[in-house]
GROMACS .gro file of C-alpha atoms in nm:
model
  285
    1MET     CA    1  -0.987   1.689  -0.833
    2THR     CA    2  -0.977   1.747  -1.209
    3ILE     CA    3  -0.623   1.809  -1.330
    4GLN     CA    4  -0.567   2.110  -1.555
    5TRP     CA    5  -0.286   1.997  -1.782
    6ARG     CA    6  -0.018   2.227  -1.916
    7ASP     CA    7   0.179   2.085  -2.209
    8LEU     CA    8   0.542   2.195  -2.222
    9ASP     CA    9   0.779   2.203  -2.517
   10THR     CA   10   1.074   2.092  -2.304
   11VAL     CA   11   1.139   1.922  -1.970
   12SER     CA   12   1.453   2.125  -1.899
   13ALA     CA   13   1.455   2.291  -1.558
   14HIS     CA   14   1.564   2.654  -1.553
   15PRO     CA   15   1.861   2.712  -1.317
   16GLY     CA   16   1.680   3.006  -1.162
   17LEU     CA   17   1.417   2.777  -1.011
   18TYR     CA   18   1.644   2.694  -0.718
   19LEU     CA   19   1.697   3.064  -0.651
   20GLN     CA   20   1.320   3.102  -0.663
   21ALA     CA   21   1.294   2.816  -0.412
   22VAL     CA   22   1.539   2.989  -0.177
   23LEU     CA   23   1.326   3.304  -0.184
   24HIS     CA   24   1.001   3.111  -0.126
   25ARG     CA   25   1.042   2.984   0.231
   26SER     CA   26   0.690   3.009   0.377
   27VAL     CA   27   0.365   2.812   0.360
   28THR     CA   28   0.105   3.006   0.161
   29GLY     CA   29  -0.195   2.775   0.178
   30LYS     CA   30  -0.338   2.432   0.258
   31THR     CA   31  -0.476   2.331  -0.081
   32LEU     CA   32  -0.285   2.163  -0.362
   33PRO     CA   33  -0.319   2.323  -0.706
   34ASP     CA   34  -0.502   2.135  -0.980
   35LEU     CA   35  -0.203   2.191  -1.209
   36GLY     CA   36  -0.045   1.906  -1.402
   37LEU     CA   37   0.262   1.930  -1.626
   38ARG     CA   38   0.345   1.699  -1.915
   39ALA     CA   39   0.583   1.686  -2.207
   40GLN     CA   40   0.703   1.466  -2.491
   41ILE     CA   41   1.056   1.332  -2.434
   42THR     CA   42   1.322   1.113  -2.587
   43ILE     CA   43   1.604   0.978  -2.376
   44ASP     CA   44   1.957   1.111  -2.408
   45PRO     CA   45   2.181   0.802  -2.432
   46ARG     CA   46   2.467   0.989  -2.266
   47ASN     CA   47   2.255   1.080  -1.964
   48LEU     CA   48   2.133   0.721  -1.940
   49ALA     CA   49   2.492   0.594  -1.954
   50ASP     CA   50   2.595   0.842  -1.683
   51TYR     CA   51   2.304   0.727  -1.466
   52ARG     CA   52   2.405   0.364  -1.504
   53LYS     CA   53   2.760   0.455  -1.404
   54VAL     CA   54   2.677   0.663  -1.097
   55CYS     CA   55   2.421   0.407  -0.971
   56GLY     CA   56   2.620   0.095  -1.058
   57VAL     CA   57   2.361  -0.035  -1.306
   58VAL     CA   58   2.481  -0.294  -1.557
   59GLU     CA   59   2.419  -0.241  -1.929
   60SER     CA   60   2.081  -0.368  -2.048
   61SER     CA   61   1.828  -0.321  -2.326
   62LEU     CA   62   1.580  -0.199  -2.063
   63LEU     CA   63   1.579   0.129  -1.871
   64PRO     CA   64   1.667   0.102  -1.500
   65PRO     CA   65   1.340   0.094  -1.300
   66ALA     CA   66   1.431   0.407  -1.100
   67TYR     CA   67   1.548   0.608  -1.404
   68PRO     CA   68   1.203   0.764  -1.476
   69HIS     CA   69   1.257   0.962  -1.152
   70VAL     CA   70   1.542   1.140  -1.331
   71LEU     CA   71   1.333   1.199  -1.643
   72ALA     CA   72   1.055   1.353  -1.433
   73PHE     CA   73   1.264   1.569  -1.200
   74PRO     CA   74   1.260   1.887  -1.413
   75LEU     CA   75   0.881   1.875  -1.432
   76GLN     CA   76   0.856   1.807  -1.057
   77LEU     CA   77   1.083   2.105  -0.989
   78ARG     CA   78   0.864   2.329  -1.204
   79LEU     CA   79   0.552   2.207  -1.027
   80LEU     CA   80   0.692   2.258  -0.677
   81THR     CA   81   0.818   2.609  -0.757
   82ASP     CA   82   0.499   2.721  -0.933
   83LYS     CA   83   0.344   3.028  -0.768
   84ARG     CA   84   0.026   2.831  -0.700
   85PHE     CA   85   0.206   2.561  -0.505
   86PRO     CA   86   0.154   2.637  -0.132
   87PHE     CA   87   0.461   2.472   0.021
   88PRO     CA   88   0.827   2.581   0.000
   89LEU     CA   89   1.050   2.342  -0.194
   90LEU     CA   90   1.350   2.365   0.036
   91GLY     CA   91   1.265   2.181   0.355
   92LEU     CA   92   1.030   1.927   0.197
   93VAL     CA   93   1.115   1.571   0.303
   94HIS     CA   94   1.079   1.266   0.076
   95LEU     CA   95   0.930   1.005   0.312
   96GLU     CA   96   0.815   0.720   0.088
   97ASN     CA   97   0.824   0.620  -0.275
   98SER     CA   98   0.643   0.352  -0.471
   99ILE     CA   99   0.665   0.257  -0.836
  100GLN     CA  100   0.471   0.027  -1.067
  101VAL     CA  101   0.648  -0.120  -1.369
  102LEU     CA  102   0.356  -0.223  -1.586
  103ARG     CA  103   0.546  -0.321  -1.903
  104PRO     CA  104   0.915  -0.360  -1.992
  105LEU     CA  105   1.088  -0.020  -2.008
  106ALA     CA  106   1.229  -0.067  -2.354
  107GLY     CA  107   1.357   0.188  -2.607
  108LEU     CA  108   1.454   0.553  -2.588
  109GLY     CA  109   1.113   0.699  -2.674
  110PRO     CA  110   0.934   0.902  -2.768
  111PHE     CA  111   0.750   0.899  -2.436
  112THR     CA  112   0.502   1.125  -2.261
  113ILE     CA  113   0.593   1.210  -1.903
  114SER     CA  114   0.358   1.386  -1.663
  115VAL     CA  115   0.348   1.500  -1.300
  116HIS     CA  116   0.083   1.635  -1.066
  117ALA     CA  117   0.020   1.656  -0.691
  118GLU     CA  118  -0.267   1.498  -0.498
  119ASN     CA  119  -0.373   1.324  -0.176
  120LEU     CA  120  -0.290   1.592   0.082
  121LYS     CA  121  -0.328   1.444   0.430
  122PRO     CA  122  -0.224   1.521   0.788
  123HIS     CA  123   0.096   1.383   0.938
  124ASP     CA  124   0.235   1.383   1.292
  125LYS     CA  125   0.494   1.640   1.182
  126GLY     CA  126   0.283   1.843   0.939
  127ALA     CA  127   0.116   1.737   0.615
  128VAL     CA  128   0.202   1.487   0.341
  129PHE     CA  129   0.110   1.480  -0.025
  130SER     CA  130   0.185   1.271  -0.333
  131ILE     CA  131   0.368   1.368  -0.649
  132ILE     CA  132   0.229   1.131  -0.912
  133THR     CA  133   0.455   1.066  -1.211
  134ARG     CA  134   0.354   0.871  -1.521
  135LEU     CA  135   0.560   0.753  -1.816
  136GLU     CA  136   0.363   0.652  -2.126
  137ASP     CA  137   0.437   0.536  -2.479
  138GLN     CA  138   0.211   0.492  -2.782
  139LEU     CA  139   0.046   0.189  -2.619
  140GLY     CA  140  -0.034   0.359  -2.289
  141LEU     CA  141   0.103   0.359  -1.935
  142LEU     CA  142   0.447   0.200  -1.887
  143TRP     CA  143   0.552   0.316  -1.541
  144GLN     CA  144   0.395   0.506  -1.254
  145GLY     CA  145   0.549   0.655  -0.941
  146ASP     CA  146   0.405   0.796  -0.618
  147SER     CA  147   0.641   1.005  -0.405
  148ARG     CA  148   0.506   1.090  -0.059
  149ILE     CA  149   0.640   1.427   0.056
  150LEU     CA  150   0.628   1.585   0.402
  151CYS     CA  151   0.589   1.957   0.464
  152ARG     CA  152   0.655   2.034   0.829
  153GLY     CA  153   0.443   2.277   1.025
  154VAL     CA  154   0.123   2.252   0.820
  155LYS     CA  155  -0.187   2.181   1.031
  156LEU     CA  156  -0.483   2.003   0.872
  157ASP     CA  157  -0.820   1.929   1.034
  158ALA     CA  158  -0.796   1.549   1.045
  159SER     CA  159  -0.611   1.270   1.222
  160PRO     CA  160  -0.283   1.135   1.076
  161GLU     CA  161  -0.287   0.791   0.919
  162ALA     CA  162  -0.046   0.520   1.033
  163ALA     CA  163   0.235   0.423   0.794
  164PRO     CA  164   0.190   0.079   0.634
  165GLU     CA  165   0.358  -0.212   0.808
  166LEU     CA  166   0.626  -0.399   0.615
  167GLU     CA  167   0.615  -0.776   0.610
  168ASP     CA  168   0.875  -0.940   0.836
  169MET     CA  169   1.103  -1.159   0.620
  170GLN     CA  170   1.438  -1.329   0.668
  171LEU     CA  171   1.706  -1.101   0.520
  172ASN     CA  172   2.065  -1.183   0.428
  173GLU     CA  173   2.350  -0.955   0.328
  174ILE     CA  174   2.389  -0.945  -0.050
  175ALA     CA  175   2.613  -0.641  -0.104
  176HIS     CA  176   2.798  -0.355   0.061
  177TRP     CA  177   2.954  -0.039  -0.078
  178HIS     CA  178   3.113   0.294   0.006
  179ALA     CA  179   2.929   0.618  -0.069
  180PRO     CA  180   3.202   0.876  -0.141
  181SER     CA  181   3.187   1.238  -0.032
  182ASP     CA  182   3.123   1.360  -0.388
  183ILE     CA  183   2.838   1.123  -0.477
  184GLY     CA  184   2.580   1.397  -0.418
  185ARG     CA  185   2.746   1.624  -0.674
  186ARG     CA  186   2.790   1.337  -0.919
  187TYR     CA  187   2.425   1.230  -0.894
  188ALA     CA  188   2.315   1.593  -0.923
  189LYS     CA  189   2.491   1.622  -1.259
  190VAL     CA  190   2.285   1.327  -1.384
  191SER     CA  191   1.951   1.405  -1.219
  192GLY     CA  192   1.951   1.786  -1.211
  193ASP     CA  193   1.874   1.777  -0.836
  194TYR     CA  194   2.113   2.037  -0.693
  195ASN     CA  195   1.947   2.064  -0.352
  196PRO     CA  196   2.214   2.222  -0.124
  197ILE     CA  197   2.184   1.944   0.134
  198HIS     CA  198   2.352   1.708  -0.116
  199MET     CA  199   2.625   1.934  -0.251
  200SER     CA  200   2.876   1.989   0.031
  201ALA     CA  201   2.915   1.992   0.407
  202LEU     CA  202   2.910   2.372   0.405
  203SER     CA  203   2.579   2.403   0.220
  204ALA     CA  204   2.424   2.111   0.411
  205LYS     CA  205   2.504   2.277   0.745
  206LEU     CA  206   2.281   2.569   0.645
  207PHE     CA  207   1.990   2.323   0.667
  208GLY     CA  208   2.091   2.150   0.990
  209PHE     CA  209   2.300   1.858   0.861
  210PRO     CA  210   2.656   1.801   0.988
  211ARG     CA  211   2.769   1.684   0.643
  212ALA     CA  212   2.620   1.649   0.296
  213ILE     CA  213   2.371   1.363   0.262
  214ALA     CA  214   2.317   1.125  -0.029
  215HIS     CA  215   2.009   1.168  -0.247
  216GLY     CA  216   1.741   0.924  -0.137
  217LEU     CA  217   1.681   0.835  -0.501
  218TRP     CA  218   2.052   0.762  -0.551
  219ASN     CA  219   2.026   0.518  -0.260
  220LYS     CA  220   1.720   0.366  -0.424
  221GLY     CA  221   1.879   0.346  -0.768
  222ARG     CA  222   2.193   0.186  -0.623
  223VAL     CA  223   1.985  -0.069  -0.430
  224LEU     CA  224   1.779  -0.162  -0.737
  225ALA     CA  225   2.100  -0.213  -0.933
  226GLU     CA  226   2.198  -0.481  -0.679
  227LEU     CA  227   1.848  -0.633  -0.688
  228ALA     CA  228   1.837  -0.654  -1.069
  229ASN     CA  229   1.857  -1.034  -1.072
  230GLN     CA  230   1.571  -1.062  -0.823
  231LEU     CA  231   1.327  -0.825  -0.993
  232PRO     CA  232   1.129  -0.917  -1.306
  233ASP     CA  233   1.136  -0.701  -1.617
  234SER     CA  234   0.782  -0.579  -1.552
  235GLY     CA  235   0.455  -0.659  -1.377
  236TYR     CA  236   0.565  -0.561  -1.028
  237GLN     CA  237   0.536  -0.283  -0.774
  238LEU     CA  238   0.809  -0.170  -0.539
  239TYR     CA  239   0.776   0.038  -0.222
  240VAL     CA  240   1.056   0.223  -0.041
  241ARG     CA  241   1.048   0.404   0.291
  242PHE     CA  242   1.333   0.650   0.346
  243LYS     CA  243   1.472   0.644   0.697
  244LYS     CA  244   1.791   0.797   0.843
  245PRO     CA  245   1.988   1.020   0.599
  246LEU     CA  246   2.313   0.875   0.466
  247LEU     CA  247   2.587   1.119   0.569
  248LEU     CA  248   2.873   1.142   0.320
  249PRO     CA  249   3.112   0.975   0.305
  250GLY     CA  250   2.959   0.655   0.444
  251ASP     CA  251   2.954   0.276   0.421
  252VAL     CA  252   2.634   0.078   0.378
  253ILE     CA  253   2.516  -0.284   0.380
  254LEU     CA  254   2.227  -0.415   0.171
  255LYS     CA  255   2.025  -0.709   0.300
  256ALA     CA  256   1.744  -0.874   0.106
  257SER     CA  257   1.517  -1.175   0.117
  258ALA     CA  258   1.558  -1.477  -0.108
  259ASN     CA  259   1.484  -1.457  -0.479
  260ALA     CA  260   1.103  -1.479  -0.510
  261PRO     CA  261   0.807  -1.298  -0.672
  262SER     CA  262   0.773  -1.101  -0.347
  263GLY     CA  263   1.058  -0.980  -0.131
  264GLN     CA  264   1.196  -0.727   0.112
  265PHE     CA  265   1.520  -0.532   0.156
  266VAL     CA  266   1.693  -0.288   0.389
  267LEU     CA  267   1.994  -0.061   0.337
  268SER     CA  268   2.177   0.008   0.665
  269GLY     CA  269   2.481   0.202   0.778
  270SER     CA  270   2.782   0.059   0.954
  271ASP     CA  271   2.607   0.129   1.286
  272GLY     CA  272   2.309  -0.085   1.183
  273GLY     CA  273   2.067   0.202   1.149
  274PRO     CA  274   1.849   0.177   0.834
  275HIS     CA  275   1.873   0.438   0.557
  276LEU     CA  276   1.589   0.287   0.357
  277GLN     CA  277   1.374  -0.023   0.363
  278GLY     CA  278   1.122  -0.159   0.122
  279GLN     CA  279   0.954  -0.447  -0.052
  280TRP     CA  280   0.844  -0.564  -0.395
  281GLN     CA  281   0.554  -0.782  -0.511
  282PRO     CA  282   0.363  -0.867  -0.829
  283LEU     CA  283   0.112  -0.608  -0.945
  284ASP     CA  284  -0.168  -0.859  -0.891
  285GLY     CA  285  -0.029  -0.950  -0.546
   0.00000   0.00000   0.00000
């Protein structure tokens, strides 16, 4: 598929896009659009500082490895609410996420950030597709992300593929923390992701959850903050599989393998059930 790129003057997401998402609640097709969105950006130091605070990231000369998700979210929201996009935004489920940190994420820009959708495939519960995000500077690609998204109820004429198996490693507890009831609202202020399932128990119940749930990318950002001493500055890829939602408030335990070029981790609740699990390895691994 050849991507038709649309260059935008700003990455700001219009508040009316969520209202548009509420009104668009049906599947309108089975083909992803060839639309790609991109824009020139510079990083707001205040937003970066707020992200570090809400995710527990220590001060550094480098950007947090999950922070490009925040930079890209407005473009992703525009893409998913575009009239040509066949699946309704509300109800989509973020199943998996992988990133590649090719070079150190240094400086505040200017950068080029871009998003597009590809790789639509069948799933046991519907269909999955990728949102590909790229962050580039004057020298080329710095960071790339692949978010695998599930749309329930879509039937494609093919057999589902099995999820990749994670390597079985010895894991030890390295941290634990409390996720307060307002963390969804606090992360939303930083990321712009005001999905109702994260805002309050009342709004989450409208979508079948007993209480608000934490953003999966807040969980990921918080985990990577704890793994900072085990991850290199660049030259690695990291994969996360989102599991059981983290109901707010909630307590979690992070376990990880020993410090090494390759490793594995799992974030679990007090009952032992995993909220996310993943692994990292060198890009040439």
